[in-house]
Amino acid sequence: MPGDLTDGRIVIVGASLAGLRAAETLREEGFTGSLTVVGDEPRAPYDRPPLSKQVLLGKTPADTTALPMRRDPEADWRLGVAATGMDPLEKRVMLADGESLPYDRLLIATGTRSRPWPNPDEASLDGVFTLRTSDEAGKLAERLAAGPERVLVIGAGFTGSEIASACRERGIEVTVAERGPAPLVGALGGTLAKLAAAMHRNHGVDLRTGVTVTALRGDGNGRFTGADLSDGSRVEADVCVVALGAVRNVEWLAESGLAAGPRGIACDAGCRAFNMYGIVTDDVFVAGDVSRFPHPLFGYQMLSLEHWGNAVEQAEVAAHNMVSPGPLRRPHLAVPTFWSTQFGLNIKSVGVPTYSDHVVIAQGSLEARRLAVVYGYQGRITAAVTVDMAKSLDYYKHLIETAAPFPPPPGAADRAIAADVTIPSDVPDPSGLSHGPTVALTGHLPDRRLTVVQPTR
Amino acid sequence: MQTVVDLTRCQGYAQCVFLAPEVFELHGEEGLLYATAVPDDQVEHVRQAAAACPVQAIILGEGVSAGAR
């Protein structure tokens, strides 16, 4: 083996899905050196998707979603201690407890945290929650089990919609406030967002769109009692869930010289981090939600994804590349894929729906609540979303990977007229949403020849 | 024993729901909910479900234990 890439010291910062899968893959790929995994939560790596579904429905306790190991990575787990910095010259990671860990290669997989309500006094009211960690899910589930009168959900992205769905399934009244024109519009565009709005309302959600929440109110004893909306109305509620999207955990890298910012840490297709001058490093790798990487299928724009599947696949590529010499390294080219279950519907997406100018309903219909929507950009297929049609998704994935023409040819649709009724994809300006999109391109909106600069908070 | 279903792969064949109904449950037509911690008396059923899954989406194993290294 050239060099000693299978030996030495590897540190992984981030003990969630990407960190665990990378650790396993390093051993699978023959790494025999010392492996340390640092995590700021005291808990062993756990799975997050069940937190907004099974856990909020009261079917699964929040503290039981530990991720199964595919193999024991024989790592030194440093849980409950945050990394506070890294020194790329000395090759050390500094920890909150004062210790520092030397490394030969470093993998950064620190993910995201929930975006807090911007007013700290209002955010600290009893009854105001965010949902990202197991602890947060446990506290919210406990409050839902106590039978609140009404829950206010701020933000109708995937997490907000899943929370609203869980509340309705438990018979709890719920109001959803969304700054954009419809739920999920930032992720799926206008057509499917219409179906999402209908699903909310058909299930009894009090859905308010085109409004922002201007203030959270307390009863004077620190208990949340309701909120004021920008249209002058007021919502009386005893629980509030702030679902305004995620913040990337990059602050600890402020002095590191890496290209780390609000959209994540920039890296090359082989998961190697860029420094602030755009020079690629060869000993610092990035994977999962905290990364942003160039993708050839979407104009080589930097993509940052908050997807379970991306965390797994990018971690595996990063780990492979950490123990492989240059010519044997692989690019991370996986097509983005994600799912959501809400209001009894299974929504799955492949590609990047917001990288589109037109859409066509290729199978099924909005009325049937069972459909496949294909997205195109400048005459080629860039994404597909299915609702209760998961078996069709692999087929559309193939069309995306091969840059098939849009609208899809006969045979890709069960409706002869489908190709004749392409409609604008209606991708909104992300700054008009109350939550961040789960797929962020660099801010370029391909259907409008427009670049949006989002000021950071 | 812990389980996780790679729902990126899952296509709603529901073989797991037939083989281990106490662990896997359909939510709507093809959404899937499951018990993340598998009760001891269900481990064998879940193993069968994992083997039968047409897209091999079920991962089963131990979680990282507190003192593990």
Short mmCIF file of C-alpha atoms in Angstrom, two decimals:
data_model
loop_
_atom_site.label_atom_id
_atom_site.label_comp_id
_atom_site.label_asym_id
_atom_site.label_seq_id
_atom_site.Cartn_x
_atom_site.Cartn_y
_atom_site.Cartn_z
CA MET A 1 0.00 0.00 0.00
CA PRO A 2 1.53 3.35 -0.98
CA GLY A 3 2.24 5.63 1.95
CA ASP A 4 0.59 4.58 5.15
CA LEU A 5 -2.98 5.72 4.53
CA THR A 6 -4.38 2.65 6.24
CA ASP A 7 -2.52 3.58 9.40
CA GLY A 8 -2.10 6.73 11.49
CA ARG A 9 -4.59 8.85 13.41
CA ILE A 10 -8.01 9.78 12.09
CA VAL A 11 -10.36 12.06 14.01
CA ILE A 12 -14.02 12.40 13.05
CA VAL A 13 -15.84 15.41 14.49
CA GLY A 14 -19.57 14.71 14.52
CA ALA A 15 -21.10 11.55 16.00
CA SER A 16 -24.33 11.35 14.08
CA LEU A 17 -25.28 9.46 10.91
CA ALA A 18 -22.40 10.67 8.70
CA GLY A 19 -19.81 10.28 11.47
CA LEU A 20 -20.88 6.73 12.30
CA ARG A 21 -21.09 5.56 8.68
CA ALA A 22 -17.68 7.08 7.92
CA ALA A 23 -16.16 5.33 10.93
CA GLU A 24 -17.58 1.98 9.81
CA THR A 25 -16.40 2.50 6.24
CA LEU A 26 -12.86 3.40 7.31
CA ARG A 27 -12.55 -0.02 8.96
CA GLU A 28 -14.22 -1.77 6.02
CA GLU A 29 -11.65 -0.14 3.75
CA GLY A 30 -8.80 -1.47 5.84
CA PHE A 31 -7.91 1.40 8.16
CA THR A 32 -6.03 -0.09 11.12
CA GLY A 33 -4.85 3.08 12.85
CA SER A 34 -6.39 4.96 15.77
CA LEU A 35 -9.89 6.34 15.23
CA THR A 36 -11.55 8.90 17.48
CA VAL A 37 -15.12 10.14 17.07
CA VAL A 38 -16.09 13.39 18.83
CA GLY A 39 -19.74 14.30 19.48
CA ASP A 40 -21.16 17.23 21.43
CA GLU A 41 -24.28 15.32 22.53
CA PRO A 42 -23.77 12.80 25.33
CA ARG A 43 -25.75 10.23 23.35
CA ALA A 44 -24.48 7.54 21.02
CA PRO A 45 -25.25 8.15 17.32
CA TYR A 46 -29.00 8.13 16.76
CA ASP A 47 -31.43 8.39 13.89
CA ARG A 48 -33.38 11.64 13.42
CA PRO A 49 -36.16 10.94 10.89
CA PRO A 50 -38.26 9.03 13.46
CA LEU A 51 -38.17 12.06 15.80
CA SER A 52 -40.77 14.02 13.82
CA LYS A 53 -42.87 10.93 13.06
CA GLN A 54 -42.92 7.87 15.36
CA VAL A 55 -41.75 9.86 18.38
CA LEU A 56 -44.27 12.71 18.04
CA LEU A 57 -47.02 10.17 17.42
CA GLY A 58 -46.14 8.62 20.79
CA LYS A 59 -45.24 5.26 19.24
CA THR A 60 -41.50 5.33 20.01
CA PRO A 61 -39.68 6.95 22.96
CA ALA A 62 -37.23 9.64 21.82
CA ASP A 63 -34.24 8.01 23.50
CA THR A 64 -34.58 4.69 21.65
CA THR A 65 -33.62 5.71 18.12
CA ALA A 66 -29.93 4.75 18.40
CA LEU A 67 -28.45 3.93 15.00
CA PRO A 68 -27.44 0.30 14.52
CA MET A 69 -23.77 -0.24 13.73
CA ARG A 70 -23.20 -2.18 10.53
CA ARG A 71 -19.90 -3.20 12.11
CA ASP A 72 -18.08 -2.07 15.22
CA PRO A 73 -15.71 0.67 14.04
CA GLU A 74 -13.51 0.13 17.11
CA ALA A 75 -13.40 3.84 17.73
CA ASP A 76 -12.64 5.90 20.80
CA TRP A 77 -15.98 7.64 21.31
CA ARG A 78 -15.63 11.10 22.86
CA LEU A 79 -19.29 11.87 23.46
CA GLY A 80 -20.68 14.89 25.29
CA VAL A 81 -17.75 17.13 24.44
CA ALA A 82 -17.84 19.71 21.65
CA ALA A 83 -14.97 20.53 19.33
CA THR A 84 -14.10 24.20 19.73
CA GLY A 85 -11.52 24.66 17.00
CA MET A 86 -8.90 23.08 14.79
CA ASP A 87 -5.35 23.99 13.95
CA PRO A 88 -4.59 22.90 10.39
CA LEU A 89 -0.85 23.50 10.76
CA GLU A 90 -0.34 21.65 14.02
CA LYS A 91 -3.05 19.20 12.91
CA ARG A 92 -5.00 19.24 16.11
CA VAL A 93 -8.67 19.44 17.07
CA MET A 94 -9.37 21.42 20.24
CA LEU A 95 -12.10 20.21 22.59
CA ALA A 96 -14.32 22.08 25.04
CA ASP A 97 -12.79 20.20 27.98
CA GLY A 98 -9.39 21.71 27.19
CA GLU A 99 -7.89 18.65 25.57
CA SER A 100 -6.66 18.62 21.99
CA LEU A 101 -6.56 15.63 19.67
CA PRO A 102 -3.76 15.20 17.13
CA TYR A 103 -4.74 13.86 13.71
CA ASP A 104 -3.18 12.84 10.44
CA ARG A 105 -6.53 13.12 8.66
CA LEU A 106 -9.69 14.82 9.90
CA LEU A 107 -13.32 14.32 8.87
CA ILE A 108 -15.77 17.10 9.67
CA ALA A 109 -19.36 15.89 9.97
CA THR A 110 -20.85 18.35 12.45
CA GLY A 111 -24.21 18.65 10.68
CA THR A 112 -26.81 21.24 11.57
CA ARG A 113 -28.92 22.39 14.49
CA SER A 114 -32.40 23.87 14.48
CA ARG A 115 -32.65 27.57 13.77
CA PRO A 116 -33.83 29.18 17.00
CA TRP A 117 -36.58 31.78 17.32
CA PRO A 118 -34.69 35.08 16.87
CA ASN A 119 -35.94 36.72 20.08
CA PRO A 120 -34.23 34.87 22.98
CA ASP A 121 -36.72 36.03 25.63
CA GLU A 122 -39.66 34.80 23.57
CA ALA A 123 -37.78 31.61 22.66
CA SER A 124 -37.30 30.80 26.35
CA LEU A 125 -41.04 30.84 27.13
CA ASP A 126 -42.28 27.55 28.53
CA GLY A 127 -44.08 25.81 25.67
CA VAL A 128 -41.81 27.01 22.86
CA PHE A 129 -39.87 24.20 21.19
CA THR A 130 -37.54 23.42 18.33
CA LEU A 131 -37.10 19.93 16.89
CA ARG A 132 -33.73 18.57 15.85
CA THR A 133 -32.23 16.55 18.67
CA SER A 134 -33.48 13.55 20.55
CA ASP A 135 -33.83 15.68 23.70
CA GLU A 136 -35.92 18.28 21.89
CA ALA A 137 -38.14 15.56 20.43
CA GLY A 138 -38.60 13.95 23.83
CA LYS A 139 -39.71 17.19 25.45
CA LEU A 140 -42.08 18.06 22.62
CA ALA A 141 -43.57 14.54 22.56
CA GLU A 142 -44.20 14.77 26.30
CA ARG A 143 -46.03 18.07 25.84
CA LEU A 144 -48.14 16.68 22.99
CA ALA A 145 -49.04 13.66 25.10
CA ALA A 146 -50.36 16.03 27.78
CA GLY A 147 -53.04 17.14 25.32
CA PRO A 148 -52.51 20.82 24.53
CA GLU A 149 -55.45 22.93 23.33
CA ARG A 150 -53.64 24.16 20.24
CA VAL A 151 -50.16 23.93 18.76
CA LEU A 152 -48.70 26.72 16.65
CA VAL A 153 -46.13 25.57 14.10
CA ILE A 154 -43.98 28.32 12.61
CA GLY A 155 -42.72 27.29 9.18
CA ALA A 156 -44.23 24.79 6.74
CA GLY A 157 -41.16 23.06 5.38
CA PHE A 158 -40.81 19.31 5.80
CA THR A 159 -40.27 19.36 9.55
CA GLY A 160 -43.10 21.83 10.19
CA SER A 161 -45.48 19.86 7.98
CA GLU A 162 -44.60 16.56 9.66
CA ILE A 163 -45.18 18.11 13.09
CA ALA A 164 -48.57 19.45 11.99
CA SER A 165 -49.46 16.04 10.59
CA ALA A 166 -48.51 14.28 13.84
CA CYS A 167 -50.58 16.77 15.86
CA ARG A 168 -53.68 16.18 13.73
CA GLU A 169 -53.23 12.43 13.96
CA ARG A 170 -53.28 12.81 17.74
CA GLY A 171 -56.41 14.95 17.53
CA ILE A 172 -54.64 18.15 18.56
CA GLU A 173 -55.72 21.46 17.01
CA VAL A 174 -52.89 23.03 15.06
CA THR A 175 -52.19 26.32 13.32
CA VAL A 176 -49.37 26.53 10.78
CA ALA A 177 -47.91 29.92 9.87
CA GLU A 178 -45.83 30.07 6.68
CA ARG A 179 -44.26 33.13 5.13
CA GLY A 180 -44.29 31.62 1.60
CA PRO A 181 -47.40 30.97 -0.50
CA ALA A 182 -47.83 27.29 0.49
CA PRO A 183 -46.26 24.45 2.49
CA LEU A 184 -43.16 22.81 0.97
CA VAL A 185 -43.03 25.36 -1.85
CA GLY A 186 -39.33 25.97 -1.25
CA ALA A 187 -38.51 22.30 -1.75
CA LEU A 188 -41.04 21.23 -4.38
CA GLY A 189 -42.11 24.36 -6.26
CA GLY A 190 -45.64 25.62 -6.81
CA THR A 191 -47.51 22.67 -8.33
CA LEU A 192 -47.00 20.14 -5.55
CA ALA A 193 -47.22 22.88 -2.95
CA LYS A 194 -50.88 23.26 -3.96
CA LEU A 195 -51.45 19.62 -3.08
CA ALA A 196 -49.56 20.11 0.19
CA ALA A 197 -51.82 23.04 1.13
CA ALA A 198 -54.91 20.94 0.35
CA MET A 199 -53.60 18.09 2.52
CA HIS A 200 -53.09 20.42 5.45
CA ARG A 201 -56.58 21.88 5.17
CA ASN A 202 -58.31 18.55 4.48
CA HIS A 203 -56.83 17.25 7.71
CA GLY A 204 -58.10 20.18 9.70
CA VAL A 205 -54.92 22.24 9.94
CA ASP A 206 -55.53 25.97 10.31
CA LEU A 207 -53.02 26.90 7.58
CA ARG A 208 -52.04 30.55 7.29
CA THR A 209 -49.79 31.39 4.34
CA GLY A 210 -48.17 34.63 3.31
CA VAL A 211 -47.82 35.65 6.95
CA THR A 212 -45.01 35.88 9.44
CA VAL A 213 -45.14 35.57 13.19
CA THR A 214 -44.17 38.94 14.65
CA ALA A 215 -44.14 38.12 18.36
CA LEU A 216 -44.60 35.23 20.76
CA ARG A 217 -46.67 36.10 23.83
CA GLY A 218 -46.41 34.85 27.40
CA ASP A 219 -48.77 35.00 30.36
CA GLY A 220 -46.40 37.01 32.56
CA ASN A 221 -45.28 33.85 34.36
CA GLY A 222 -43.10 32.67 31.50
CA ARG A 223 -45.69 30.43 29.83
CA PHE A 224 -46.33 30.71 26.10
CA THR A 225 -49.93 31.71 25.37
CA GLY A 226 -50.04 32.71 21.72
CA ALA A 227 -48.54 34.70 18.90
CA ASP A 228 -49.14 37.81 16.84
CA LEU A 229 -49.13 37.49 13.06
CA SER A 230 -48.14 40.06 10.46
CA ASP A 231 -51.71 40.29 9.15
CA GLY A 232 -52.81 41.67 12.51
CA SER A 233 -54.40 38.42 13.69
CA ARG A 234 -53.55 36.56 16.86
CA VAL A 235 -53.27 32.82 17.49
CA GLU A 236 -54.05 31.49 20.97
CA ALA A 237 -52.00 28.36 21.60
CA ASP A 238 -50.22 26.65 24.47
CA VAL A 239 -47.44 25.01 22.49
CA CYS A 240 -45.30 26.58 19.76
CA VAL A 241 -42.87 24.71 17.54
CA VAL A 242 -40.34 26.85 15.73
CA ALA A 243 -39.59 25.02 12.45
CA LEU A 244 -37.52 27.62 10.64
CA GLY A 245 -34.98 25.27 9.13
CA ALA A 246 -31.43 24.52 10.15
CA VAL A 247 -28.20 26.31 10.96
CA ARG A 248 -24.95 24.64 9.95
CA ASN A 249 -22.53 23.89 12.76
CA VAL A 250 -19.51 25.75 11.43
CA GLU A 251 -18.83 28.36 14.13
CA TRP A 252 -16.11 26.25 15.72
CA LEU A 253 -14.16 26.55 12.45
CA ALA A 254 -14.13 30.35 12.41
CA GLU A 255 -10.36 30.54 13.00
CA SER A 256 -9.49 27.45 11.01
CA GLY A 257 -8.93 29.07 7.64
CA LEU A 258 -11.37 26.65 6.02
CA ALA A 259 -14.05 27.81 3.56
CA ALA A 260 -16.76 27.51 6.21
CA GLY A 261 -19.83 29.75 6.16
CA PRO A 262 -23.59 29.78 6.72
CA ARG A 263 -24.19 27.39 3.79
CA GLY A 264 -21.62 24.93 5.05
CA ILE A 265 -18.02 23.95 4.37
CA ALA A 266 -17.06 23.96 0.72
CA CYS A 267 -15.33 20.83 -0.54
CA ASP A 268 -14.36 19.23 -3.84
CA ALA A 269 -16.12 16.27 -5.42
CA GLY A 270 -13.86 13.99 -3.38
CA CYS A 271 -15.04 15.53 -0.07
CA ARG A 272 -11.75 17.36 0.55
CA ALA A 273 -12.35 20.70 2.27
CA PHE A 274 -11.36 23.95 0.59
CA ASN A 275 -9.57 26.57 2.58
CA MET A 276 -10.69 30.20 2.53
CA TYR A 277 -8.62 30.87 -0.59
CA GLY A 278 -10.29 28.06 -2.52
CA ILE A 279 -7.22 25.83 -2.23
CA VAL A 280 -8.09 22.22 -1.62
CA THR A 281 -6.72 20.54 1.50
CA ASP A 282 -5.57 16.97 1.43
CA ASP A 283 -6.02 16.00 5.06
CA VAL A 284 -9.37 17.59 5.97
CA PHE A 285 -12.52 15.97 4.63
CA VAL A 286 -16.19 16.93 4.96
CA ALA A 287 -19.42 14.90 4.82
CA GLY A 288 -23.14 15.23 5.51
CA ASP A 289 -25.36 18.25 6.12
CA VAL A 290 -22.46 20.56 6.94
CA SER A 291 -20.81 20.16 3.53
CA ARG A 292 -21.39 21.88 0.23
CA PHE A 293 -20.02 20.30 -2.89
CA PRO A 294 -20.10 20.79 -6.68
CA HIS A 295 -22.51 18.59 -8.60
CA PRO A 296 -22.19 18.06 -12.37
CA LEU A 297 -25.88 17.26 -12.91
CA PHE A 298 -26.86 20.66 -11.56
CA GLY A 299 -24.45 22.93 -13.39
CA TYR A 300 -21.58 22.26 -10.96
CA GLN A 301 -23.29 24.58 -8.51
CA MET A 302 -22.38 23.93 -4.91
CA LEU A 303 -25.12 21.85 -3.31
CA SER A 304 -25.82 21.67 0.35
CA LEU A 305 -28.26 18.96 1.31
CA GLU A 306 -30.06 18.04 4.51
CA HIS A 307 -30.75 14.50 3.39
CA TRP A 308 -30.32 11.22 5.24
CA GLY A 309 -29.11 9.45 2.11
CA ASN A 310 -26.54 12.11 1.33
CA ALA A 311 -25.05 11.81 4.81
CA VAL A 312 -24.59 8.07 4.25
CA GLU A 313 -23.24 8.22 0.71
CA GLN A 314 -20.96 11.19 1.21
CA ALA A 315 -19.56 9.69 4.42
CA GLU A 316 -18.72 6.49 2.55
CA VAL A 317 -16.97 8.39 -0.25
CA ALA A 318 -15.09 10.58 2.22
CA ALA A 319 -13.94 7.56 4.22
CA HIS A 320 -12.84 5.72 1.08
CA ASN A 321 -10.86 8.74 -0.09
CA MET A 322 -9.23 9.19 3.33
CA VAL A 323 -7.56 5.80 3.04
CA SER A 324 -6.97 5.73 -0.73
CA PRO A 325 -4.16 7.27 -2.79
CA GLY A 326 -5.16 9.93 -5.34
CA PRO A 327 -5.88 7.85 -8.45
CA LEU A 328 -8.09 5.46 -6.49
CA ARG A 329 -10.26 8.19 -4.98
CA ARG A 330 -13.92 8.44 -5.97
CA PRO A 331 -16.14 11.46 -6.61
CA HIS A 332 -19.36 11.95 -4.65
CA LEU A 333 -21.88 12.09 -7.49
CA ALA A 334 -24.95 10.61 -5.81
CA VAL A 335 -28.24 12.02 -7.06
CA PRO A 336 -29.97 13.77 -4.13
CA THR A 337 -32.89 11.76 -2.77
CA PHE A 338 -35.18 12.32 0.17
CA TRP A 339 -38.54 11.36 1.58
CA SER A 340 -41.21 12.64 3.92
CA THR A 341 -44.32 11.02 5.35
CA GLN A 342 -47.13 13.37 6.26
CA PHE A 343 -50.92 13.28 6.34
CA GLY A 344 -50.71 9.62 5.34
CA LEU A 345 -48.85 10.39 2.11
CA ASN A 346 -45.40 9.19 1.18
CA ILE A 347 -43.55 11.97 -0.63
CA LYS A 348 -40.24 11.07 -2.27
CA SER A 349 -37.92 13.20 -4.32
CA VAL A 350 -34.94 12.52 -6.57
CA GLY A 351 -32.75 15.18 -8.15
CA VAL A 352 -33.09 18.86 -7.28
CA PRO A 353 -36.66 20.06 -7.86
CA THR A 354 -35.71 23.70 -7.39
CA TYR A 355 -33.24 23.39 -10.28
CA SER A 356 -36.07 23.57 -12.79
CA ASP A 357 -38.05 25.86 -15.03
CA HIS A 358 -40.99 23.58 -15.91
CA VAL A 359 -42.81 20.56 -14.52
CA VAL A 360 -45.16 17.96 -15.93
CA ILE A 361 -47.44 15.52 -14.13
CA ALA A 362 -46.25 12.31 -15.78
CA GLN A 363 -48.33 9.80 -13.81
CA GLY A 364 -51.44 10.05 -11.69
CA SER A 365 -53.00 13.35 -10.70
CA LEU A 366 -53.27 15.90 -7.93
CA GLU A 367 -56.91 14.88 -7.47
CA ALA A 368 -55.99 11.21 -6.98
CA ARG A 369 -53.29 12.23 -4.46
CA ARG A 370 -51.07 9.75 -6.18
CA LEU A 371 -48.72 11.10 -8.79
CA ALA A 372 -45.27 11.49 -10.25
CA VAL A 373 -44.16 15.00 -11.15
CA VAL A 374 -41.14 15.37 -13.43
CA TYR A 375 -39.08 18.56 -13.30
CA GLY A 376 -37.04 19.95 -16.21
CA TYR A 377 -34.51 22.69 -16.75
CA GLN A 378 -33.75 23.95 -20.25
CA GLY A 379 -35.08 20.81 -21.89
CA ARG A 380 -33.61 18.12 -19.68
CA ILE A 381 -34.94 16.23 -16.69
CA THR A 382 -33.46 17.40 -13.40
CA ALA A 383 -35.80 15.98 -10.73
CA ALA A 384 -38.88 13.92 -10.00
CA VAL A 385 -41.19 13.79 -7.03
CA THR A 386 -43.62 10.96 -6.33
CA VAL A 387 -46.56 10.90 -3.97
CA ASP A 388 -47.50 7.32 -3.02
CA MET A 389 -45.66 6.06 -6.12
CA ALA A 390 -42.25 5.21 -4.68
CA LYS A 391 -41.71 2.32 -7.09
CA SER A 392 -41.51 4.78 -10.00
CA LEU A 393 -38.68 6.78 -8.52
CA ASP A 394 -35.75 4.64 -9.69
CA TYR A 395 -36.95 4.99 -13.26
CA TYR A 396 -36.91 8.77 -13.07
CA LYS A 397 -33.57 8.69 -11.28
CA HIS A 398 -32.16 6.95 -14.34
CA LEU A 399 -33.60 9.66 -16.60
CA ILE A 400 -31.95 12.36 -14.43
CA GLU A 401 -28.58 10.58 -14.42
CA THR A 402 -28.62 10.28 -18.20
CA ALA A 403 -29.78 13.88 -18.77
CA ALA A 404 -32.87 12.64 -20.62
CA PRO A 405 -34.90 15.23 -22.54
CA PHE A 406 -37.71 17.13 -20.86
CA PRO A 407 -40.63 16.71 -21.17
CA PRO A 408 -40.20 12.95 -20.78
CA PRO A 409 -40.72 10.86 -23.91
CA PRO A 410 -43.73 8.58 -24.43
CA GLY A 411 -43.34 5.58 -22.18
CA ALA A 412 -42.25 7.72 -19.25
CA ALA A 413 -45.80 8.84 -18.63
CA ASP A 414 -49.10 7.05 -18.22
CA ARG A 415 -50.99 9.97 -19.76
CA ALA A 416 -50.65 10.54 -23.49
CA ILE A 417 -51.20 14.24 -23.07
CA ALA A 418 -48.74 14.62 -20.24
CA ALA A 419 -45.97 15.99 -22.43
CA ASP A 420 -48.28 18.68 -23.79
CA VAL A 421 -49.06 20.32 -20.49
CA THR A 422 -45.78 21.42 -19.05
CA ILE A 423 -46.32 24.22 -16.58
CA PRO A 424 -43.86 26.61 -14.95
CA SER A 425 -42.16 25.01 -11.97
CA ASP A 426 -42.81 28.13 -9.92
CA VAL A 427 -39.69 27.90 -7.80
CA PRO A 428 -39.86 30.71 -5.26
CA ASP A 429 -37.22 33.12 -4.11
CA PRO A 430 -35.84 31.35 -1.00
CA SER A 431 -35.74 34.62 0.93
CA GLY A 432 -39.57 34.65 0.82
CA LEU A 433 -39.84 31.44 2.85
CA SER A 434 -39.95 31.15 6.60
CA HIS A 435 -37.60 28.17 6.59
CA GLY A 436 -34.55 27.26 4.53
CA PRO A 437 -34.95 24.82 1.65
CA THR A 438 -33.61 21.34 2.41
CA VAL A 439 -31.66 21.53 -0.84
CA ALA A 440 -29.77 24.77 -1.28
CA LEU A 441 -28.05 25.68 -4.52
CA THR A 442 -25.79 28.69 -4.41
CA GLY A 443 -28.77 31.00 -4.46
CA HIS A 444 -29.14 31.01 -8.22
CA LEU A 445 -32.74 30.62 -9.39
CA PRO A 446 -32.48 28.93 -12.77
CA ASP A 447 -35.99 29.74 -13.94
CA ARG A 448 -35.56 33.48 -13.48
CA ARG A 449 -31.97 34.31 -14.53
CA LEU A 450 -31.68 35.83 -11.09
CA THR A 451 -29.27 35.46 -8.24
CA VAL A 452 -30.56 36.01 -4.74
CA VAL A 453 -28.22 37.15 -2.03
CA GLN A 454 -29.50 36.04 1.35
CA PRO A 455 -28.18 38.21 4.16
CA THR A 456 -26.98 36.07 7.04
CA ARG A 457 -28.50 36.68 10.42
CA MET B 1 -31.04 -4.61 19.04
CA GLN B 2 -31.63 -1.48 16.97
CA THR B 3 -33.10 -1.14 13.52
CA VAL B 4 -33.17 1.58 10.93
CA VAL B 5 -34.89 1.51 7.57
CA ASP B 6 -33.19 3.30 4.71
CA LEU B 7 -36.36 5.01 3.52
CA THR B 8 -34.50 6.34 0.49
CA ARG B 9 -34.49 2.74 -0.72
CA CYS B 10 -37.87 1.65 0.67
CA GLN B 11 -40.46 1.29 -2.08
CA GLY B 12 -43.39 0.21 0.03
CA TYR B 13 -43.40 -3.53 -0.73
CA ALA B 14 -44.50 -4.03 2.89
CA GLN B 15 -42.94 -7.49 3.26
CA CYS B 16 -41.65 -6.32 6.64
CA VAL B 17 -45.17 -5.43 7.75
CA PHE B 18 -46.31 -8.99 7.02
CA LEU B 19 -43.31 -10.65 8.65
CA ALA B 20 -42.95 -8.46 11.75
CA PRO B 21 -46.24 -6.61 12.25
CA GLU B 22 -45.36 -5.67 15.83
CA VAL B 23 -42.33 -3.73 14.61
CA PHE B 24 -43.28 -2.39 11.18
CA GLU B 25 -46.46 -0.55 10.34
CA LEU B 26 -47.73 1.16 7.20
CA HIS B 27 -48.64 4.81 7.56
CA GLY B 28 -51.05 5.49 4.73
CA GLU B 29 -50.58 3.59 1.45
CA GLU B 30 -46.82 3.27 1.49
CA GLY B 31 -45.26 5.32 4.29
CA LEU B 32 -43.48 3.16 6.89
CA LEU B 33 -43.25 3.54 10.66
CA TYR B 34 -41.22 1.15 12.79
CA ALA B 35 -40.03 0.54 16.32
CA THR B 36 -36.40 1.67 16.36
CA ALA B 37 -35.50 -0.49 19.38
CA VAL B 38 -36.42 -4.08 18.56
CA PRO B 39 -37.89 -6.02 21.50
CA ASP B 40 -35.98 -9.25 22.18
CA ASP B 41 -38.93 -11.44 21.24
CA GLN B 42 -39.16 -9.74 17.85
CA VAL B 43 -35.51 -10.00 16.77
CA GLU B 44 -36.03 -13.17 14.76
CA HIS B 45 -39.05 -11.69 12.96
CA VAL B 46 -37.08 -8.57 12.12
CA ARG B 47 -34.18 -10.67 10.79
CA GLN B 48 -36.64 -12.42 8.49
CA ALA B 49 -38.09 -9.07 7.42
CA ALA B 50 -34.61 -7.72 6.66
CA ALA B 51 -33.82 -10.80 4.58
CA ALA B 52 -37.12 -10.59 2.71
CA CYS B 53 -36.99 -6.89 1.89
CA PRO B 54 -36.84 -6.70 -1.93
CA VAL B 55 -34.71 -3.54 -1.82
CA GLN B 56 -32.65 -4.54 1.27
CA ALA B 57 -33.52 -1.35 3.11
CA ILE B 58 -33.54 -2.74 6.67
CA ILE B 59 -30.35 -2.42 8.72
CA LEU B 60 -30.14 -4.28 12.01
CA GLY B 61 -27.42 -4.13 14.63
CA GLU B 62 -26.34 -2.98 18.04
CA GLY B 63 -26.07 0.69 18.88
CA VAL B 64 -22.81 2.17 20.12
CA SER B 65 -22.68 1.45 23.85
CA ALA B 66 -21.59 4.06 26.35
CA GLY B 67 -18.21 2.60 27.15
CA ALA B 68 -17.51 1.29 23.66
CA ARG B 69 -14.21 1.92 21.98
#
